[in-house]
mmCIF file of C-alpha atoms in Angstrom:
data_model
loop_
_atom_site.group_PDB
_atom_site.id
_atom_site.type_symbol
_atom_site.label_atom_id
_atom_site.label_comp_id
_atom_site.label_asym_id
_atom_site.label_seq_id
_atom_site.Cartn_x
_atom_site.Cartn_y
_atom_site.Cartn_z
ATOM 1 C CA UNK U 1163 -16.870 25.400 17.473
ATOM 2 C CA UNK U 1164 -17.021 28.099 14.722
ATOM 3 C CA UNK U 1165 -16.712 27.392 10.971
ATOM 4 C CA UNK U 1166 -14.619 30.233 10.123
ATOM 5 C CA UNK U 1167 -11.140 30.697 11.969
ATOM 6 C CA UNK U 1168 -10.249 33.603 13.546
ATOM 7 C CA UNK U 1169 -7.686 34.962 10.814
ATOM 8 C CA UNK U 1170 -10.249 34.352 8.122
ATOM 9 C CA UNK U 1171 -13.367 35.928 10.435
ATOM 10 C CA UNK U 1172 -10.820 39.577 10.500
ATOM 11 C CA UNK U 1173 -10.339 39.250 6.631
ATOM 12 C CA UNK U 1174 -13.613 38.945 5.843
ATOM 13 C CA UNK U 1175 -14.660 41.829 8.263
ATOM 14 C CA UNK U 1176 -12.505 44.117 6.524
ATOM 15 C CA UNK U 1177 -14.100 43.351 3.135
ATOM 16 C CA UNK U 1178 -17.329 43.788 4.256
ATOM 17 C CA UNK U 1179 -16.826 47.158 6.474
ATOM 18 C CA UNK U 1180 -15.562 48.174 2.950
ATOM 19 C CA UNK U 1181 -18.410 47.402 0.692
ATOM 20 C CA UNK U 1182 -19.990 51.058 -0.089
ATOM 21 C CA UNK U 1183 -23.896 49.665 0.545
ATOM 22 C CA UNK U 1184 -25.749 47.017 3.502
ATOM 23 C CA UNK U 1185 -26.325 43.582 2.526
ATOM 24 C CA UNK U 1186 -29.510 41.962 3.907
ATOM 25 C CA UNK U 1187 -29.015 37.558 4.619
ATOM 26 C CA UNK U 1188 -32.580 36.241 4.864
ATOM 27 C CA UNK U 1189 -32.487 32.844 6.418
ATOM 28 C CA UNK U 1190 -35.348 30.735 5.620
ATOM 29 C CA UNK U 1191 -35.847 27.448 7.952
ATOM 30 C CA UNK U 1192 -38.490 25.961 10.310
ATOM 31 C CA UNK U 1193 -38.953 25.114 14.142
ATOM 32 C CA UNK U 1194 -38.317 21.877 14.222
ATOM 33 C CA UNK U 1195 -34.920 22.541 11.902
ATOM 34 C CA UNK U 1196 -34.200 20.148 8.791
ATOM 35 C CA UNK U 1197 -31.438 18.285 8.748
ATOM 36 C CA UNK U 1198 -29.208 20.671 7.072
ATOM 37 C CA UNK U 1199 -30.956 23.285 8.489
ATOM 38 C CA UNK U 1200 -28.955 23.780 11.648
ATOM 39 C CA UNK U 1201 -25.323 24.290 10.209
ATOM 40 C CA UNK U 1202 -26.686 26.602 7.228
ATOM 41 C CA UNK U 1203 -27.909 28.815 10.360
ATOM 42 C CA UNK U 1204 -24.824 28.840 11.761
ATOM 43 C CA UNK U 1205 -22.558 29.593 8.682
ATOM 44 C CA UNK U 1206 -24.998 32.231 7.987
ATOM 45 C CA UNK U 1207 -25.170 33.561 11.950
ATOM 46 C CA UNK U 1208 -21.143 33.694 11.994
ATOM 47 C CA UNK U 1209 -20.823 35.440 8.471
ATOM 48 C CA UNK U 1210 -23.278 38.292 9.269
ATOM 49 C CA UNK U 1211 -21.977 38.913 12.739
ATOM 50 C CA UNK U 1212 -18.437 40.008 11.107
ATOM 51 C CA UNK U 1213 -20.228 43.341 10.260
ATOM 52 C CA UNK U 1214 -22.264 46.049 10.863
ATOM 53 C CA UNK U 1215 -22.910 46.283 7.078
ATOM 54 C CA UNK U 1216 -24.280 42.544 6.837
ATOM 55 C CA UNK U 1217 -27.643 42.032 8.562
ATOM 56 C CA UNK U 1218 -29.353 38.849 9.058
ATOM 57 C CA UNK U 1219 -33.164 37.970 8.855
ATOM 58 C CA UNK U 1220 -34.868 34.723 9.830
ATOM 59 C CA UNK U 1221 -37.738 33.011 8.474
ATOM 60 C CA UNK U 1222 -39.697 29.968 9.629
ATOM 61 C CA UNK U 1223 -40.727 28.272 5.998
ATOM 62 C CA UNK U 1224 -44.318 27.310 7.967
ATOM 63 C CA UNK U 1225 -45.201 30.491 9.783
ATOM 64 C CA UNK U 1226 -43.804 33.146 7.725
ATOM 65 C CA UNK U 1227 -46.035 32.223 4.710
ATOM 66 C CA UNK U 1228 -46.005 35.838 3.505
ATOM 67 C CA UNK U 1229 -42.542 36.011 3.261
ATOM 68 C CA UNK U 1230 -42.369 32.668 2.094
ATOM 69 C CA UNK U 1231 -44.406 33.725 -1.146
ATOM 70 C CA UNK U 1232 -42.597 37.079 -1.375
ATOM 71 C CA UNK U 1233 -39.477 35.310 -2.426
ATOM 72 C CA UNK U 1234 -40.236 32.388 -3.709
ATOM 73 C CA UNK U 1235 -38.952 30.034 -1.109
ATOM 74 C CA UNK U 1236 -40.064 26.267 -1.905
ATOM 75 C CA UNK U 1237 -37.400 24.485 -0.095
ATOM 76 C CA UNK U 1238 -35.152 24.605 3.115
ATOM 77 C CA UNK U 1239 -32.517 25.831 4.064
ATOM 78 C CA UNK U 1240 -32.557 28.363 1.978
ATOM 79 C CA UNK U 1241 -30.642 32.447 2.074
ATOM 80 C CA UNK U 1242 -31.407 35.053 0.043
ATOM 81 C CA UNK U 1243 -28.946 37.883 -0.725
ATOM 82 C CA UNK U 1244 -30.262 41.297 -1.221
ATOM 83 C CA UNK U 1245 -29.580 45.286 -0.587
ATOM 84 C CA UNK U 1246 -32.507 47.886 -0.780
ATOM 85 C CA UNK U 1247 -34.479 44.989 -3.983
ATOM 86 C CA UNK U 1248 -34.251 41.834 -4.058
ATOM 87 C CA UNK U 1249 -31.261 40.513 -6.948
ATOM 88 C CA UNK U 1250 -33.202 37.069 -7.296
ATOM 89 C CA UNK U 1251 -29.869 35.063 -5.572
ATOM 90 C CA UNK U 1252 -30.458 31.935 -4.002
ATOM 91 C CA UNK U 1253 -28.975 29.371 -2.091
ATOM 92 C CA UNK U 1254 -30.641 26.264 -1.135
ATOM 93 C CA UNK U 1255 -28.699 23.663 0.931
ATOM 94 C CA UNK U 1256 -25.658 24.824 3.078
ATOM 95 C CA UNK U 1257 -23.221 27.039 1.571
ATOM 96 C CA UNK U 1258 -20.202 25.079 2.623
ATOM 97 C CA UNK U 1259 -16.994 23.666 0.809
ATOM 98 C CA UNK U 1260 -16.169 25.372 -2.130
ATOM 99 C CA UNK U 1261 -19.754 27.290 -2.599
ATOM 100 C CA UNK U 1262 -18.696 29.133 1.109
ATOM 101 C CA UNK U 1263 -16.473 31.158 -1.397
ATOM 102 C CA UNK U 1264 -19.295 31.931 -3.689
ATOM 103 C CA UNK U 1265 -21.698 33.149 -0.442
ATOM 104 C CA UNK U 1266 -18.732 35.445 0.286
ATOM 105 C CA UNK U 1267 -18.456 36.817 -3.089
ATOM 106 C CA UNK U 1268 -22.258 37.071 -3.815
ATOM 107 C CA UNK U 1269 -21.869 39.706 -0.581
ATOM 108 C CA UNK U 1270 -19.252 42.051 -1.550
ATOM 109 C CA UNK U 1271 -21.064 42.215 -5.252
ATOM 110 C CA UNK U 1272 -24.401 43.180 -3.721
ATOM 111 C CA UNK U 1273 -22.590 45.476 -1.126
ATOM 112 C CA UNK U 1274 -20.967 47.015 -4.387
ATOM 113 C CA UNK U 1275 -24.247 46.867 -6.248
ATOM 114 C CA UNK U 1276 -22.741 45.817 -9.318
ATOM 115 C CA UNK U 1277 -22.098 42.106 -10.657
ATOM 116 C CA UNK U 1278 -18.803 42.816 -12.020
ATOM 117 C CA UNK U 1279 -19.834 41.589 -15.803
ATOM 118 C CA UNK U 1280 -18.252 43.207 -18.868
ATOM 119 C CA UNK U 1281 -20.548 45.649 -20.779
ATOM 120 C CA UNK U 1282 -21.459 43.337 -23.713
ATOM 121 C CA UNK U 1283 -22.305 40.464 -21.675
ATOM 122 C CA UNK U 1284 -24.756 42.923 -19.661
ATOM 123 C CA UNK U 1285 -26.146 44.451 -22.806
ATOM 124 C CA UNK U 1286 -26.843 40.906 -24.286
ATOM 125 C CA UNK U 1287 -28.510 40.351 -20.482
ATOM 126 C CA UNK U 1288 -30.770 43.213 -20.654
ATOM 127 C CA UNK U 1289 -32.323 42.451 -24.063
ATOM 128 C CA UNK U 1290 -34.293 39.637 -21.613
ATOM 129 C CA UNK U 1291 -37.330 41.070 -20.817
ATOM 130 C CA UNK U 1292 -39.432 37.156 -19.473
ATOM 131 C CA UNK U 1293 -38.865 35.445 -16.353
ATOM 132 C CA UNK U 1294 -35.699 33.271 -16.309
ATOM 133 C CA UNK U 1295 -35.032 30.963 -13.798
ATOM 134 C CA UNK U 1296 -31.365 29.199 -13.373
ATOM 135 C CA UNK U 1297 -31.057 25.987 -11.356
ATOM 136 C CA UNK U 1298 -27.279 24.958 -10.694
ATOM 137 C CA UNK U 1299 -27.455 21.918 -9.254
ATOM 138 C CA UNK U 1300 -23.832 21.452 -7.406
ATOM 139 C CA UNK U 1301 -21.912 19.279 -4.935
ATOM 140 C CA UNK U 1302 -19.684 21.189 -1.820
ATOM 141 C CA UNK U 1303 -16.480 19.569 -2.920
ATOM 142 C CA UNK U 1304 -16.826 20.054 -6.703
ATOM 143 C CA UNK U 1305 -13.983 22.992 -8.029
ATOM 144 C CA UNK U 1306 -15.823 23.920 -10.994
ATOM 145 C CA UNK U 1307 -19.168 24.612 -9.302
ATOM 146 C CA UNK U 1308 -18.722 28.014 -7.617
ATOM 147 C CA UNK U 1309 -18.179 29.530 -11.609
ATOM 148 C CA UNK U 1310 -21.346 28.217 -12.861
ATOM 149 C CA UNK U 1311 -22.730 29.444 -9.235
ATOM 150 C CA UNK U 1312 -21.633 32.771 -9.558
ATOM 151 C CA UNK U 1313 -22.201 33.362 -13.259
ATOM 152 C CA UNK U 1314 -25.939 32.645 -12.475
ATOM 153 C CA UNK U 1315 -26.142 34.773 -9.600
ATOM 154 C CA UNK U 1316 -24.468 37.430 -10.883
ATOM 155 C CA UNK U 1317 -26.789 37.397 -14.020
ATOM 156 C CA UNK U 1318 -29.385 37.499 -12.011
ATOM 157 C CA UNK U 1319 -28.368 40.774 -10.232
ATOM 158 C CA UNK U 1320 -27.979 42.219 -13.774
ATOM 159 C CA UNK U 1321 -31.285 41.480 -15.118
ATOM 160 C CA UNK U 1322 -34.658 41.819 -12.523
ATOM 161 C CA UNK U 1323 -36.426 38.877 -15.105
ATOM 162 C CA UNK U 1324 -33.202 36.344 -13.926
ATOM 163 C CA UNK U 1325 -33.567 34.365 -10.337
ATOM 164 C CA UNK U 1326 -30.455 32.045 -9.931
ATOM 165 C CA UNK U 1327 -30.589 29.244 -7.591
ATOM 166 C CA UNK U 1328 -28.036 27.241 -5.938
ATOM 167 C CA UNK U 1329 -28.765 23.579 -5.107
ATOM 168 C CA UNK U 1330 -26.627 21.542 -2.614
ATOM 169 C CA UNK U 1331 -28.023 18.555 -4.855
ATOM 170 C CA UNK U 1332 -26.936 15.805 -2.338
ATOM 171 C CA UNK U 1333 -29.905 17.638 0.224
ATOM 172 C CA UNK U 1334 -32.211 17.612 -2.133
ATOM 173 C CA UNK U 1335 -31.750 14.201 -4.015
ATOM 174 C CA UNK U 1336 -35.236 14.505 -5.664
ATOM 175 C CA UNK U 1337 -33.985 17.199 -8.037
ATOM 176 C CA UNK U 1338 -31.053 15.169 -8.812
ATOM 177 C CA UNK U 1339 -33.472 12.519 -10.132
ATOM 178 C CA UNK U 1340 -36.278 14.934 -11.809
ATOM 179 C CA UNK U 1341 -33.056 16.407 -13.620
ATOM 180 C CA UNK U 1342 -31.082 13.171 -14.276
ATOM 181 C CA UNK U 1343 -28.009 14.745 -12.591
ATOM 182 C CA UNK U 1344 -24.952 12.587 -13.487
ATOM 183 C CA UNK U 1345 -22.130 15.372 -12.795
ATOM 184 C CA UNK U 1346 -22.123 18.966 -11.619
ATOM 185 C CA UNK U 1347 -22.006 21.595 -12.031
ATOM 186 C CA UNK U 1348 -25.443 21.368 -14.302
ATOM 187 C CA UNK U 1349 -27.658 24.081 -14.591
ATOM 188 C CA UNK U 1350 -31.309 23.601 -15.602
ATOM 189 C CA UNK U 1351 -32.879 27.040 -17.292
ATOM 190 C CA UNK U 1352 -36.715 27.252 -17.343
ATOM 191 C CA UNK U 1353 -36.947 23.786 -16.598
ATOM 192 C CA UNK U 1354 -36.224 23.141 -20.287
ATOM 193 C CA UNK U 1355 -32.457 24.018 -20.980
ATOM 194 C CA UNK U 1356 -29.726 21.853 -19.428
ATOM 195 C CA UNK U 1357 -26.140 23.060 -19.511
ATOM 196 C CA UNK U 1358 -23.691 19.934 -18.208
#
């Protein structure tokens, strides 16, 4: 059985045959698949199928070390969402609940190639000229995550110094402990900076 209904499956197709440029989905997992591996692949499978704009790439986190490397990957499932460069969006964990919406919306902006930010906020974002690295640490049936999500993300696309990560903190329970995660959304910067 399918994750996305039919009526929802012909809306989003009609976005995405829209978008001006091609989205690439890279899929990072493994062989033997993790356990949330499996339904990340399919959410990920059924969302790029929808269109001929939206292709789909798969990675095996042991094998594909040079890929692996190339992007940064360092835990699975993980997707990356990218056009012609890589816009330093992540997702780790499956994109499901409310963060489906942000995986959606992280599309259509790269397929538009713009992150849909008002001018000052992007002129304050390209005065950042060091490696920045966002960590929202979220739970699939929190409301307020997908804002935090997406204002990371697109921040990211705006600046090539910004990577953004989503964390499905529940499959990676470590991080929740390293970061002392008592509510999300909460957003680690630089491993220094939390924002609760």
């Amino acid at each position: 059985m399918g994750h996305i209904g039919e009526k929802d499956q012909k809306i989003l197709s009609e976005l995405f045959d829209g978008m001006e440029h091609e989205v690439k989905v890279l899929f990072f997992t493994q062989e033997n698949e993790c356990q949330y591996c499996s339904m990340t692949r399919e959410i990920v499978t059924e969302v790029t199928d929808l269109s001929g704009k939206v292709s789909l790439a798969t990675f095996d986190f042991v094998a594909d070390q040079d890929q692996v490397a190339q992007y940064g990957i360092d835990k699975i499932p993980a997707i990356v969402i990218m056009g012609e460069k890589d816009y330093g969006i992540r997702y780790y964990g499956v994109p499901a609940g409310y963060e489906f919406t942000s995986l959606i919306e992280d599309i259509v902006d790269v397929g538009r190639r713009d992150p849909q930010l008002p001018e000052p906020i992007k002129a304050e974002l390209a005065k950042i000229n060091q490696p920045v690295h966002i960590q929202v640490l979220i739970s699939p049936t929190c409301p307020l995550c997908p804002a935090a999500v997406r204002t990371a993300h697109k921040f990211a696309m705006a600046n090539e110094h910004i990577v953004a990560d989503m964390i499905e903190v529940s499959e990676f329970p470590f991080l929740g402990v390293k970061y002392q995660v008592q509510g999300v959304p909460h957003s680690v910067i630089n491993e220094k900076e939390h924002l609760i």
